mmCIF file of C-alpha atoms in Angstrom:
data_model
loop_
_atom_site.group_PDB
_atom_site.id
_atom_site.type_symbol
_atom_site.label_atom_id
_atom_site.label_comp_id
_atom_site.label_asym_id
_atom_site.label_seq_id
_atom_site.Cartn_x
_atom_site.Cartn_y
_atom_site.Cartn_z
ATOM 1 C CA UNK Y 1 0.000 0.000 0.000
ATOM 2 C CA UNK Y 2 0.995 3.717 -0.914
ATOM 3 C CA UNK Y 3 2.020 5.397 2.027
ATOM 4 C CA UNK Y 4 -0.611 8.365 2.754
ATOM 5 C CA UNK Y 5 0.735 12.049 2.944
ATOM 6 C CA UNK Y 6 0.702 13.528 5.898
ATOM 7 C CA UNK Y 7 -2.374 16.159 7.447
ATOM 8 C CA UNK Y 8 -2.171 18.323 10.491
ATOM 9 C CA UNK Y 9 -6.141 18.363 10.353
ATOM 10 C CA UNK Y 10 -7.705 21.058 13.056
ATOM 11 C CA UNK Y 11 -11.508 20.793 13.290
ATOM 12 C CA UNK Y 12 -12.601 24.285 14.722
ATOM 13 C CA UNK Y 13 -15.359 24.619 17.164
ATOM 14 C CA UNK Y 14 -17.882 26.093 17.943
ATOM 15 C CA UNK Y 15 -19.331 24.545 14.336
ATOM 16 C CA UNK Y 16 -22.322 23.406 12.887
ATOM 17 C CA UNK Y 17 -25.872 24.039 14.407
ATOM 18 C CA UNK Y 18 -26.646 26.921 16.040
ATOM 19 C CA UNK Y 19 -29.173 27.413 18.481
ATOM 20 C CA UNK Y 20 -32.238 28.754 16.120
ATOM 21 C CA UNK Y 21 -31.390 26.095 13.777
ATOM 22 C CA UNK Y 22 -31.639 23.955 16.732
ATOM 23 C CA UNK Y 23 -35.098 24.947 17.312
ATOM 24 C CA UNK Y 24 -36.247 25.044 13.909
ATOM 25 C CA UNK Y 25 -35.987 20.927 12.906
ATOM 26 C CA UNK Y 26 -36.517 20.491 16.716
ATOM 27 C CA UNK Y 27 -40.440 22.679 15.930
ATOM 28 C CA UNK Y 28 -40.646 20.306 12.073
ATOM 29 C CA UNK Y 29 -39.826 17.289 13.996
ATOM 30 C CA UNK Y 30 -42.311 17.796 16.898
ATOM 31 C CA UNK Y 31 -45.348 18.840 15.098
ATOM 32 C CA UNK Y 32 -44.972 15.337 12.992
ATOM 33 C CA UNK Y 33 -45.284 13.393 16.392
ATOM 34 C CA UNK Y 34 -47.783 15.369 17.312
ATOM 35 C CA UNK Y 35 -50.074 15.922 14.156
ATOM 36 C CA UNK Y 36 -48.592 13.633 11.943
ATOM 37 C CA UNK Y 37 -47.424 13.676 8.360
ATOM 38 C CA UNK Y 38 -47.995 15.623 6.499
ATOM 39 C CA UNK Y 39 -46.730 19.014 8.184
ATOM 40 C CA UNK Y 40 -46.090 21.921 5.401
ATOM 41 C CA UNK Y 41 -42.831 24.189 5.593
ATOM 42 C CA UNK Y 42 -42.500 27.154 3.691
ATOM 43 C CA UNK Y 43 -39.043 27.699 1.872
ATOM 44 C CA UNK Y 44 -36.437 25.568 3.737
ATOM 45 C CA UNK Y 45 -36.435 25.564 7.324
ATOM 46 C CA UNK Y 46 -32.896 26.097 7.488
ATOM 47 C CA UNK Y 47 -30.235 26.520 4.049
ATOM 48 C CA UNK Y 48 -29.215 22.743 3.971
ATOM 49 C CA UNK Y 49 -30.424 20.283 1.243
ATOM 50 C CA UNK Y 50 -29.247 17.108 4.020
ATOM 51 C CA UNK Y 51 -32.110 18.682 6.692
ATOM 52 C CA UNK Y 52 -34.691 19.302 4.154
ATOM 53 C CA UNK Y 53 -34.127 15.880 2.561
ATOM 54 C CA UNK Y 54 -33.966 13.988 5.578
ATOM 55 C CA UNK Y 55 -37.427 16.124 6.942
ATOM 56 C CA UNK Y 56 -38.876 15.514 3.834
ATOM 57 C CA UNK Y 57 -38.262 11.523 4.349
ATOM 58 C CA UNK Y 58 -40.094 11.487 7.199
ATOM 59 C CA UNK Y 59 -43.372 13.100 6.191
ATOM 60 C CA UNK Y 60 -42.614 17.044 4.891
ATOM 61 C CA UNK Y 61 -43.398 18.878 2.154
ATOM 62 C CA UNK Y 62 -41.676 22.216 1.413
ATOM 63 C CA UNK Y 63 -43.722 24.391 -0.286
ATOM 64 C CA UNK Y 64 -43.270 27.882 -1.582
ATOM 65 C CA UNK Y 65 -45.966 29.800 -1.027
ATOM 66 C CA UNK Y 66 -48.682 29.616 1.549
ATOM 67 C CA UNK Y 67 -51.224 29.087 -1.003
ATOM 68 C CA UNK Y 68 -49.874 25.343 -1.648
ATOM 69 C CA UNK Y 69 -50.709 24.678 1.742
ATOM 70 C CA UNK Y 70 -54.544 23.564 2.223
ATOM 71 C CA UNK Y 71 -56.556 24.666 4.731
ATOM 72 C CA UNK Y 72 -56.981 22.312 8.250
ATOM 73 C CA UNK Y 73 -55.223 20.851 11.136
ATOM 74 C CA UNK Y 74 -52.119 20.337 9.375
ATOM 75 C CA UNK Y 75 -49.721 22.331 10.987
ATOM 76 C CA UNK Y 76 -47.517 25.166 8.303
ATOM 77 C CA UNK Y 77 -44.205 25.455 9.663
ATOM 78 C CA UNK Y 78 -42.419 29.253 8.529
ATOM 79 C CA UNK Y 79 -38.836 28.880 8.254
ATOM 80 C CA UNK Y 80 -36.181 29.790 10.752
ATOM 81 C CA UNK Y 81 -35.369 33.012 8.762
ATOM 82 C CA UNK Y 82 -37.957 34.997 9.555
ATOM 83 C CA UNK Y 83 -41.365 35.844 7.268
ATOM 84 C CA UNK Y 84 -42.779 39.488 6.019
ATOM 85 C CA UNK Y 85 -46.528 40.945 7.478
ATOM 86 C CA UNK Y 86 -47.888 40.109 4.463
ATOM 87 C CA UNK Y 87 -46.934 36.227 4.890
ATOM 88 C CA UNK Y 88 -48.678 36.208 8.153
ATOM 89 C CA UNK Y 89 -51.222 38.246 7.048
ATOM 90 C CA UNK Y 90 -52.328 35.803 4.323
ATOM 91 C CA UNK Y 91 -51.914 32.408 6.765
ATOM 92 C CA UNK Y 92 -54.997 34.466 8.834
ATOM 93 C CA UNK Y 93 -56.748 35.295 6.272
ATOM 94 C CA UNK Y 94 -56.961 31.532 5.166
ATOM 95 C CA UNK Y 95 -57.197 30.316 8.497
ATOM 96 C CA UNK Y 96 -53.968 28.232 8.354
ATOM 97 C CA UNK Y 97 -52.427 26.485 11.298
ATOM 98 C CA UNK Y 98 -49.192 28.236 11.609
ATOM 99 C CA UNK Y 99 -46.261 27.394 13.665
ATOM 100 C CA UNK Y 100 -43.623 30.566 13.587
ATOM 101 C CA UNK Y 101 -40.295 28.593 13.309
ATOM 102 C CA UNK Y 102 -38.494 32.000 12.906
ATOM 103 C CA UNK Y 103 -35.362 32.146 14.693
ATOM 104 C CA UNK Y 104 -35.931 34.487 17.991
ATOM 105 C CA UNK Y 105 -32.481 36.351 17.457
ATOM 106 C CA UNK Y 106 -34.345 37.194 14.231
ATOM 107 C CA UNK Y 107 -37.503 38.192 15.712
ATOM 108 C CA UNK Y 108 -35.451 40.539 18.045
ATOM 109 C CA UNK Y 109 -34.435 42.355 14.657
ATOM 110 C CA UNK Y 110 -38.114 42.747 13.755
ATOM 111 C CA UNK Y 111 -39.038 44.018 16.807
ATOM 112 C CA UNK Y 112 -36.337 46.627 16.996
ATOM 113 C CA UNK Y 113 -37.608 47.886 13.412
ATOM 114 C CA UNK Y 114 -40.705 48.332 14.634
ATOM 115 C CA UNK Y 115 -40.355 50.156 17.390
ATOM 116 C CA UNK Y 116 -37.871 52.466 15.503
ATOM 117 C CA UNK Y 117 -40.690 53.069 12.674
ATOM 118 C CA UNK Y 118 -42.965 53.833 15.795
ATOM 119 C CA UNK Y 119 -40.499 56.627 16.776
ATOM 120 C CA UNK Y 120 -40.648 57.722 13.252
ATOM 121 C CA UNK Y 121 -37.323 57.036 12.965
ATOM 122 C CA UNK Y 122 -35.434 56.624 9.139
ATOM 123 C CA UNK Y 123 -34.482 52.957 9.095
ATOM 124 C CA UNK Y 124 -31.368 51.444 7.565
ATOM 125 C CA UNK Y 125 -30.709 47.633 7.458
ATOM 126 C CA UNK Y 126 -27.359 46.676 6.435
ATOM 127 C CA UNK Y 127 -27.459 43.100 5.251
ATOM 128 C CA UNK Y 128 -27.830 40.876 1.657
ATOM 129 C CA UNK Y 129 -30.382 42.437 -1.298
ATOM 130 C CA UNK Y 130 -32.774 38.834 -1.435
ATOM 131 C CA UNK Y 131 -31.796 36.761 1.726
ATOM 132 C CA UNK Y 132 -35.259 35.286 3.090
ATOM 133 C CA UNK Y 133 -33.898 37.080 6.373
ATOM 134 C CA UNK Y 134 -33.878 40.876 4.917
ATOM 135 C CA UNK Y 135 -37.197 39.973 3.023
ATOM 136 C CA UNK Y 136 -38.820 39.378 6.037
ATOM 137 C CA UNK Y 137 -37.040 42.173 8.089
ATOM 138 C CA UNK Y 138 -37.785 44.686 5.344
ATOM 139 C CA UNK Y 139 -41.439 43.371 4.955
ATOM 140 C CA UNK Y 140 -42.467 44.217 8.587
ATOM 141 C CA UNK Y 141 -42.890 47.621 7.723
ATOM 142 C CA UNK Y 142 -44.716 49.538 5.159
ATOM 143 C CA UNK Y 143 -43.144 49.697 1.543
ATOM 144 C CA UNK Y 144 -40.400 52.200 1.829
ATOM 145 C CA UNK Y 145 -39.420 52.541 5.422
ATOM 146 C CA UNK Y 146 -36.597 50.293 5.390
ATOM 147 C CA UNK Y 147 -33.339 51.592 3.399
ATOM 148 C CA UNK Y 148 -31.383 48.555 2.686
ATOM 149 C CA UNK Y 149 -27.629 48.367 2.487
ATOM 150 C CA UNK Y 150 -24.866 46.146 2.299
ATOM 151 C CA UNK Y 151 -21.748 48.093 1.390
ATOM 152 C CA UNK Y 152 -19.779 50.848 2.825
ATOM 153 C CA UNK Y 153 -19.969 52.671 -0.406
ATOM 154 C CA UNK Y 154 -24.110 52.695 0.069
ATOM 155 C CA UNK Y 155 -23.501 53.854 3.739
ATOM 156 C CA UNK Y 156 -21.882 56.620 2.443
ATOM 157 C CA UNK Y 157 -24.019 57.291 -0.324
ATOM 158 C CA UNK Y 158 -26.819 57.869 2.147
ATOM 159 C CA UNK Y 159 -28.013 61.500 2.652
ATOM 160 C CA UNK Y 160 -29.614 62.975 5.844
ATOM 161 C CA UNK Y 161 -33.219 63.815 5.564
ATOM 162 C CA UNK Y 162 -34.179 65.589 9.168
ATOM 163 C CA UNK Y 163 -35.255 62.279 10.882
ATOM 164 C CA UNK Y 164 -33.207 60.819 13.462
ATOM 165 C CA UNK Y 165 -31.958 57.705 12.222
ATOM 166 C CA UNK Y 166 -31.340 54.212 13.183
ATOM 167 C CA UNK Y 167 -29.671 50.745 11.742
ATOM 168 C CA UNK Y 168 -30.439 47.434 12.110
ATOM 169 C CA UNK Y 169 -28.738 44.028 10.692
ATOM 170 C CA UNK Y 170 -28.979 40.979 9.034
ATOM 171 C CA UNK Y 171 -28.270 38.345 12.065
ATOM 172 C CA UNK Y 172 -25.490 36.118 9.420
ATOM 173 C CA UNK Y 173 -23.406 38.896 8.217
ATOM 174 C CA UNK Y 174 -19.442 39.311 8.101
ATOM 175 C CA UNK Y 175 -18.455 40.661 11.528
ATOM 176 C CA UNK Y 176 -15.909 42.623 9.820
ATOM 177 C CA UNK Y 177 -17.651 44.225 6.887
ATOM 178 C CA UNK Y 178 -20.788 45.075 9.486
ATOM 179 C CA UNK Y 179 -18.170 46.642 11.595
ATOM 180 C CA UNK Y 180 -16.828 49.124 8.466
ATOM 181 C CA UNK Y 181 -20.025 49.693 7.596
ATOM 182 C CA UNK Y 182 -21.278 50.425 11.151
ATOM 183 C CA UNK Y 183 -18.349 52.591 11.426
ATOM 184 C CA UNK Y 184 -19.476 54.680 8.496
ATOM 185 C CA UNK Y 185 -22.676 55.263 9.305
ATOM 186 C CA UNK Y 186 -21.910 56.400 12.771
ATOM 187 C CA UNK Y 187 -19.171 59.065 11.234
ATOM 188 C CA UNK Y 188 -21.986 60.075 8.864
ATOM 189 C CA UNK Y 189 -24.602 59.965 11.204
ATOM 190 C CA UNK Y 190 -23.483 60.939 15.314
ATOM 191 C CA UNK Y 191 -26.244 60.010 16.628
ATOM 192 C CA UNK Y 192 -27.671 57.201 15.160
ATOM 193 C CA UNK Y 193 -29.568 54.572 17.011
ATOM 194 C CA UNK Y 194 -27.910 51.453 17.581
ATOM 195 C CA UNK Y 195 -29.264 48.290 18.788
ATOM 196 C CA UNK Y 196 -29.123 47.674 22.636
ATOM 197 C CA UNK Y 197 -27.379 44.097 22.017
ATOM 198 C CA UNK Y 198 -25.969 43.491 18.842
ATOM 199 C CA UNK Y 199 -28.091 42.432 15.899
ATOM 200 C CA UNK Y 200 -25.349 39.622 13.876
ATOM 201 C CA UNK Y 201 -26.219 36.562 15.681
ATOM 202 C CA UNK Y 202 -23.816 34.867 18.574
ATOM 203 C CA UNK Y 203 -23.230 31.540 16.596
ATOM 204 C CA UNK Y 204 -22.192 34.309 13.810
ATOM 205 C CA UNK Y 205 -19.326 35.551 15.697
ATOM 206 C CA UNK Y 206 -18.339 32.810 17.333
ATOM 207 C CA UNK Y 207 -18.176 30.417 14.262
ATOM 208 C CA UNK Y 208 -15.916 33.406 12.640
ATOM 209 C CA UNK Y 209 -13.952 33.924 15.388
ATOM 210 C CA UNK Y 210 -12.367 29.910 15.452
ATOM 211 C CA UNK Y 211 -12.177 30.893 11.189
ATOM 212 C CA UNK Y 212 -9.677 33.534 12.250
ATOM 213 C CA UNK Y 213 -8.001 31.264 14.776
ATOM 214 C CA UNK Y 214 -7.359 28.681 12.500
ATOM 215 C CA UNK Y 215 -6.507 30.559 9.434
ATOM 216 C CA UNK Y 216 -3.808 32.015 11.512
ATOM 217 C CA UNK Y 217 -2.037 28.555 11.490
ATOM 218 C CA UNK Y 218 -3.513 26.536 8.204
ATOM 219 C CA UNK Y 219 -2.653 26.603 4.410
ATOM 220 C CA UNK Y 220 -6.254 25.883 3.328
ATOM 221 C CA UNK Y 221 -9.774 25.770 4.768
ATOM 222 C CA UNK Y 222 -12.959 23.501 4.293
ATOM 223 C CA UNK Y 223 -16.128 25.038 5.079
ATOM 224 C CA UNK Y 224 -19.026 22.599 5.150
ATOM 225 C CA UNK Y 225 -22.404 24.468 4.069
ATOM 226 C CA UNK Y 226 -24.711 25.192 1.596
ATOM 227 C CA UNK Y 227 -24.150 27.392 -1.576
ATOM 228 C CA UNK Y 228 -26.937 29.590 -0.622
ATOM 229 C CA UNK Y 229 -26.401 29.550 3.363
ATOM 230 C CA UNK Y 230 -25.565 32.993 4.116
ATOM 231 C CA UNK Y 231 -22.828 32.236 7.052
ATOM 232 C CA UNK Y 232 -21.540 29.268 5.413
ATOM 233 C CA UNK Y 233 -20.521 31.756 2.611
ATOM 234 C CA UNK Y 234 -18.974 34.121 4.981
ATOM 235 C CA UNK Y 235 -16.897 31.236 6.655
ATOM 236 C CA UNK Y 236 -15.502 30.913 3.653
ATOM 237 C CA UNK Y 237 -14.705 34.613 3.042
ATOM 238 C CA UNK Y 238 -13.036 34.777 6.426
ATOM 239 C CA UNK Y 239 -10.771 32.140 5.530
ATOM 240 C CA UNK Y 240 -9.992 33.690 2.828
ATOM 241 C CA UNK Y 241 -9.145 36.959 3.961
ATOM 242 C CA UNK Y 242 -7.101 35.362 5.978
ATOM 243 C CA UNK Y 243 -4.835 33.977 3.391
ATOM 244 C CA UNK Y 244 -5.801 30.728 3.470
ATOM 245 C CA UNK Y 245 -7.215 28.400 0.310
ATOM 246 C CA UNK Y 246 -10.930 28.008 0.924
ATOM 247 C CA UNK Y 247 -13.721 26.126 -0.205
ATOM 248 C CA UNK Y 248 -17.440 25.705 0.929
ATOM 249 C CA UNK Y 249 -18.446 22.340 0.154
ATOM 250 C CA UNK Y 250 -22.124 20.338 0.180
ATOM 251 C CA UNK Y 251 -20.676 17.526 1.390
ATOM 252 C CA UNK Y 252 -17.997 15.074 0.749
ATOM 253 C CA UNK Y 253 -18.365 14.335 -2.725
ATOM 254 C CA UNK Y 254 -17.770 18.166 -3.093
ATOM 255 C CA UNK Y 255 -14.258 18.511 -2.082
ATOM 256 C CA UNK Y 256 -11.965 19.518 -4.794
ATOM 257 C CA UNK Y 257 -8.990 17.373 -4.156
ATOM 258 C CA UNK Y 258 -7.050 19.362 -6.851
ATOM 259 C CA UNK Y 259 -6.893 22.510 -4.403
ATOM 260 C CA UNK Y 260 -5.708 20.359 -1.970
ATOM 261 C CA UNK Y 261 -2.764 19.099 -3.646
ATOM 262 C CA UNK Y 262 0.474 19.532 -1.682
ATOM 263 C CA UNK Y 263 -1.479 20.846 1.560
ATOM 264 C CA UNK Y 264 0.030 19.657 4.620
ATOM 265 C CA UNK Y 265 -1.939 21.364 7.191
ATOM 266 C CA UNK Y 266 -5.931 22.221 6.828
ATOM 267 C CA UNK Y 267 -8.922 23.361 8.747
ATOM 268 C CA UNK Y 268 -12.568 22.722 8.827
ATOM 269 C CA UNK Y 269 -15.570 24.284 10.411
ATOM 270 C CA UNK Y 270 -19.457 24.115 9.583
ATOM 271 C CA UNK Y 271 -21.886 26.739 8.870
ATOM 272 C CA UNK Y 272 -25.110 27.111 11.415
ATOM 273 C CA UNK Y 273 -27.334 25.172 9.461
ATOM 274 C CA UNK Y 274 -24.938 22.155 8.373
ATOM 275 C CA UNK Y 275 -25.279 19.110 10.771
ATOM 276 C CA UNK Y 276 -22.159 17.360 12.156
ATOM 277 C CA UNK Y 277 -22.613 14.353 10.401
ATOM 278 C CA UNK Y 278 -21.697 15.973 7.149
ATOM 279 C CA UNK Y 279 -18.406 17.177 8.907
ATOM 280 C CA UNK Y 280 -17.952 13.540 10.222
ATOM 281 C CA UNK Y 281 -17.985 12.665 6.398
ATOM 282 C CA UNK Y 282 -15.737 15.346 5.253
ATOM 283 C CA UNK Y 283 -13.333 13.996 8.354
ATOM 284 C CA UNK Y 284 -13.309 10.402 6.704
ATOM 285 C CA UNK Y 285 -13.035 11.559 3.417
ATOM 286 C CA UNK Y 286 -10.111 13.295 4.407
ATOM 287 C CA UNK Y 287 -8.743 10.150 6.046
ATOM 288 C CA UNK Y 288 -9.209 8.003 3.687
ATOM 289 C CA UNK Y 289 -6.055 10.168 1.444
ATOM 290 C CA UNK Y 290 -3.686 11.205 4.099
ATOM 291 C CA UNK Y 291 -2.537 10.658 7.430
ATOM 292 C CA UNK Y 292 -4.502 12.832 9.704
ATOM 293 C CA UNK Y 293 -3.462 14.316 12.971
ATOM 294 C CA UNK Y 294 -6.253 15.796 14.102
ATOM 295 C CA UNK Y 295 -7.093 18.006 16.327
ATOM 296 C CA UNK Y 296 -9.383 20.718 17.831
ATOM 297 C CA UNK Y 297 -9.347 24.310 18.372
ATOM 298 C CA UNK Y 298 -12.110 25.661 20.810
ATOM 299 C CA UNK Y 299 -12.348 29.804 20.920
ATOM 300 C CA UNK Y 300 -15.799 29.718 22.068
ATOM 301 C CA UNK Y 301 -18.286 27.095 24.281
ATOM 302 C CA UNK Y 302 -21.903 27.386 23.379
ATOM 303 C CA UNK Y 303 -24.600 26.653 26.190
ATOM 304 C CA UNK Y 304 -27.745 29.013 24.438
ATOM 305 C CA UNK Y 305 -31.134 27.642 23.877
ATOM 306 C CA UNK Y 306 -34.114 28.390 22.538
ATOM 307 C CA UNK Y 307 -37.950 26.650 23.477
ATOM 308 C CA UNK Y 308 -40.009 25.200 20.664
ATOM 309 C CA UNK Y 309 -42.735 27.552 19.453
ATOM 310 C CA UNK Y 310 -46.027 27.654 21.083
ATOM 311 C CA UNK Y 311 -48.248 25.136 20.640
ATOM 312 C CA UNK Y 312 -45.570 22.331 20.258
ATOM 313 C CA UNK Y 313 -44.282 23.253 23.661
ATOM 314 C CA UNK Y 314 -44.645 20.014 25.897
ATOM 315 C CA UNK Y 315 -47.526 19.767 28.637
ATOM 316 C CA UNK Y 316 -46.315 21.290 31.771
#
């Protein structure tokens, strides 16, 4: 037998699941055992083909629009990132069972929108033009009261307009480029209202922060997530600001062995909605063509929860 190259493998943690992911197959999975297949979900629960696949095994059907879902006591499951007024709107107006799966870090956005658009404030969201997130965050307020922005060349583009202003974020965005563009606004606008507790999500951070860690000490970088999973993507940015060769894969069958070639030394993390098991794949993938060392680099521990949504609570 060929002997294997060498690895120095370091597995970063915190990875993988978050909290509100957590919660949202936790809400799917107990409103099958207690209404039964099938239960509706609109959009994916969370950005990961394995989850929705494996939900959609056991009795799920993703749908797109609330108007696939008939009416009765089938429960309609809204996804973890968050839905607009006019989402919720319509489930009352066709009497649908819903269950809210939104994430509540997400919710706490919403509300803080509101309540500046009470004050009459002039809203500004920085975060991703068509992430399910900013469509619902923009959506809980009328049509035009929510400026969104995602670059520090909008932030500056922005013009005062005699309201007292305010920002909120996107709960999956780069700590980094929310920090520039933070930074800008505040220099264009001193007084600004900033949330009490900040909006980008504590899984965010902390998943970014090992990225960092590792990068400091790695040649290239595996990021196990979902094309279209907004942290997953920014994983993979991180790593690659941080000079390191980086690729967001699926799964195993992803990895592009090519970029690999002549790496002794690599790191992998997960984004928030990608369960463990795919890392466990990558790990044996990876061991299957070299001779790992591994080992693990902890920046953060994790101990936050989140209860199911009401009405799947269990009896007290």
């Amino acid at each position: 037998m060929p002997t294997k190259p060498p690895l120095r493998l370091v597995l970063c943690a915190p990875r993988g699941f978050c909290a509100g992911v957590v919660r949202a197959i936790e809400a799917v999975e107990r409103a099958l055992q207690l209404y039964g297949a099938p239960v509706y979900v609109r959009h994916e629960i969370v950005h990961n083909k394995h989850v929705v696949d494996s939900l959609k095994a056991k009795g799920v059907i993703f749908i797109e629009e609330l108007s696939e879902a008939p009416p009765g006591r089938h429960p309609v499951i809204l996804s973890a990132h968050g839905v607009s007024r006019a989402v919720q709107d319509e489930a009352k107006v066709r009497n649908l069972f819903i269950v809210d799966g939104a994430c509540p870090l997400v919710t706490k956005v919403h509300r803080e929108a509101q309540a500046h658009f009470k004050r009459g404030r002039r809203i500004i969201l920085i975060g991703h033009s068509g992430h399910p997130e900013v469509i619902g965050t923009v959506g809980q307020l009328p049509p035009g009261a929510v400026a969104l922005i995602g670059s520090v060349q909008e932030a500056e583009a922005l013009e005062p307009d005699g309201r007292d202003v305010a920002y909120v974020t996107q709960t999956t965005l780069s700590v980094d480029d929310a920090r520039d563009i933070i930074a800008t606004l505040k220099r264009r606008f001193p007084s600004i209202h900033s949330p009490p507790v900040e909006d980008i999500c504590y899984a965010t951070t902390n998943r970014q922060d090992a990225v960092k860690a590792a990068a400091r000490d790695v040649e290239a970088f595996i990021v196990v997530g979902a094309g279209n999973s907004s942290n997953s993507q920014r994983l993979r940015e991180v790593a690659e600001r941080k000079g390191c060769a980086a690729q967001l894969v699926a799964d195993a069958h992803a990895i592009d062995w090519r970029a690999l070639e002549g790496v002794r030394s690599l790191a992998v993390t997960a984004g928030a909605s990608a369960p463990e098991a795919l890392v466990e794949r990558v790990i044996d993938a990876l061991r299957a063509r070299y001779a790992v060392a591994l080992e693990t680099l902890t920046t953060a521990t994790e101990s936050m929860a989140f209860p199911l949504p009401r009405g799947l609570r269990p009896a007290a």
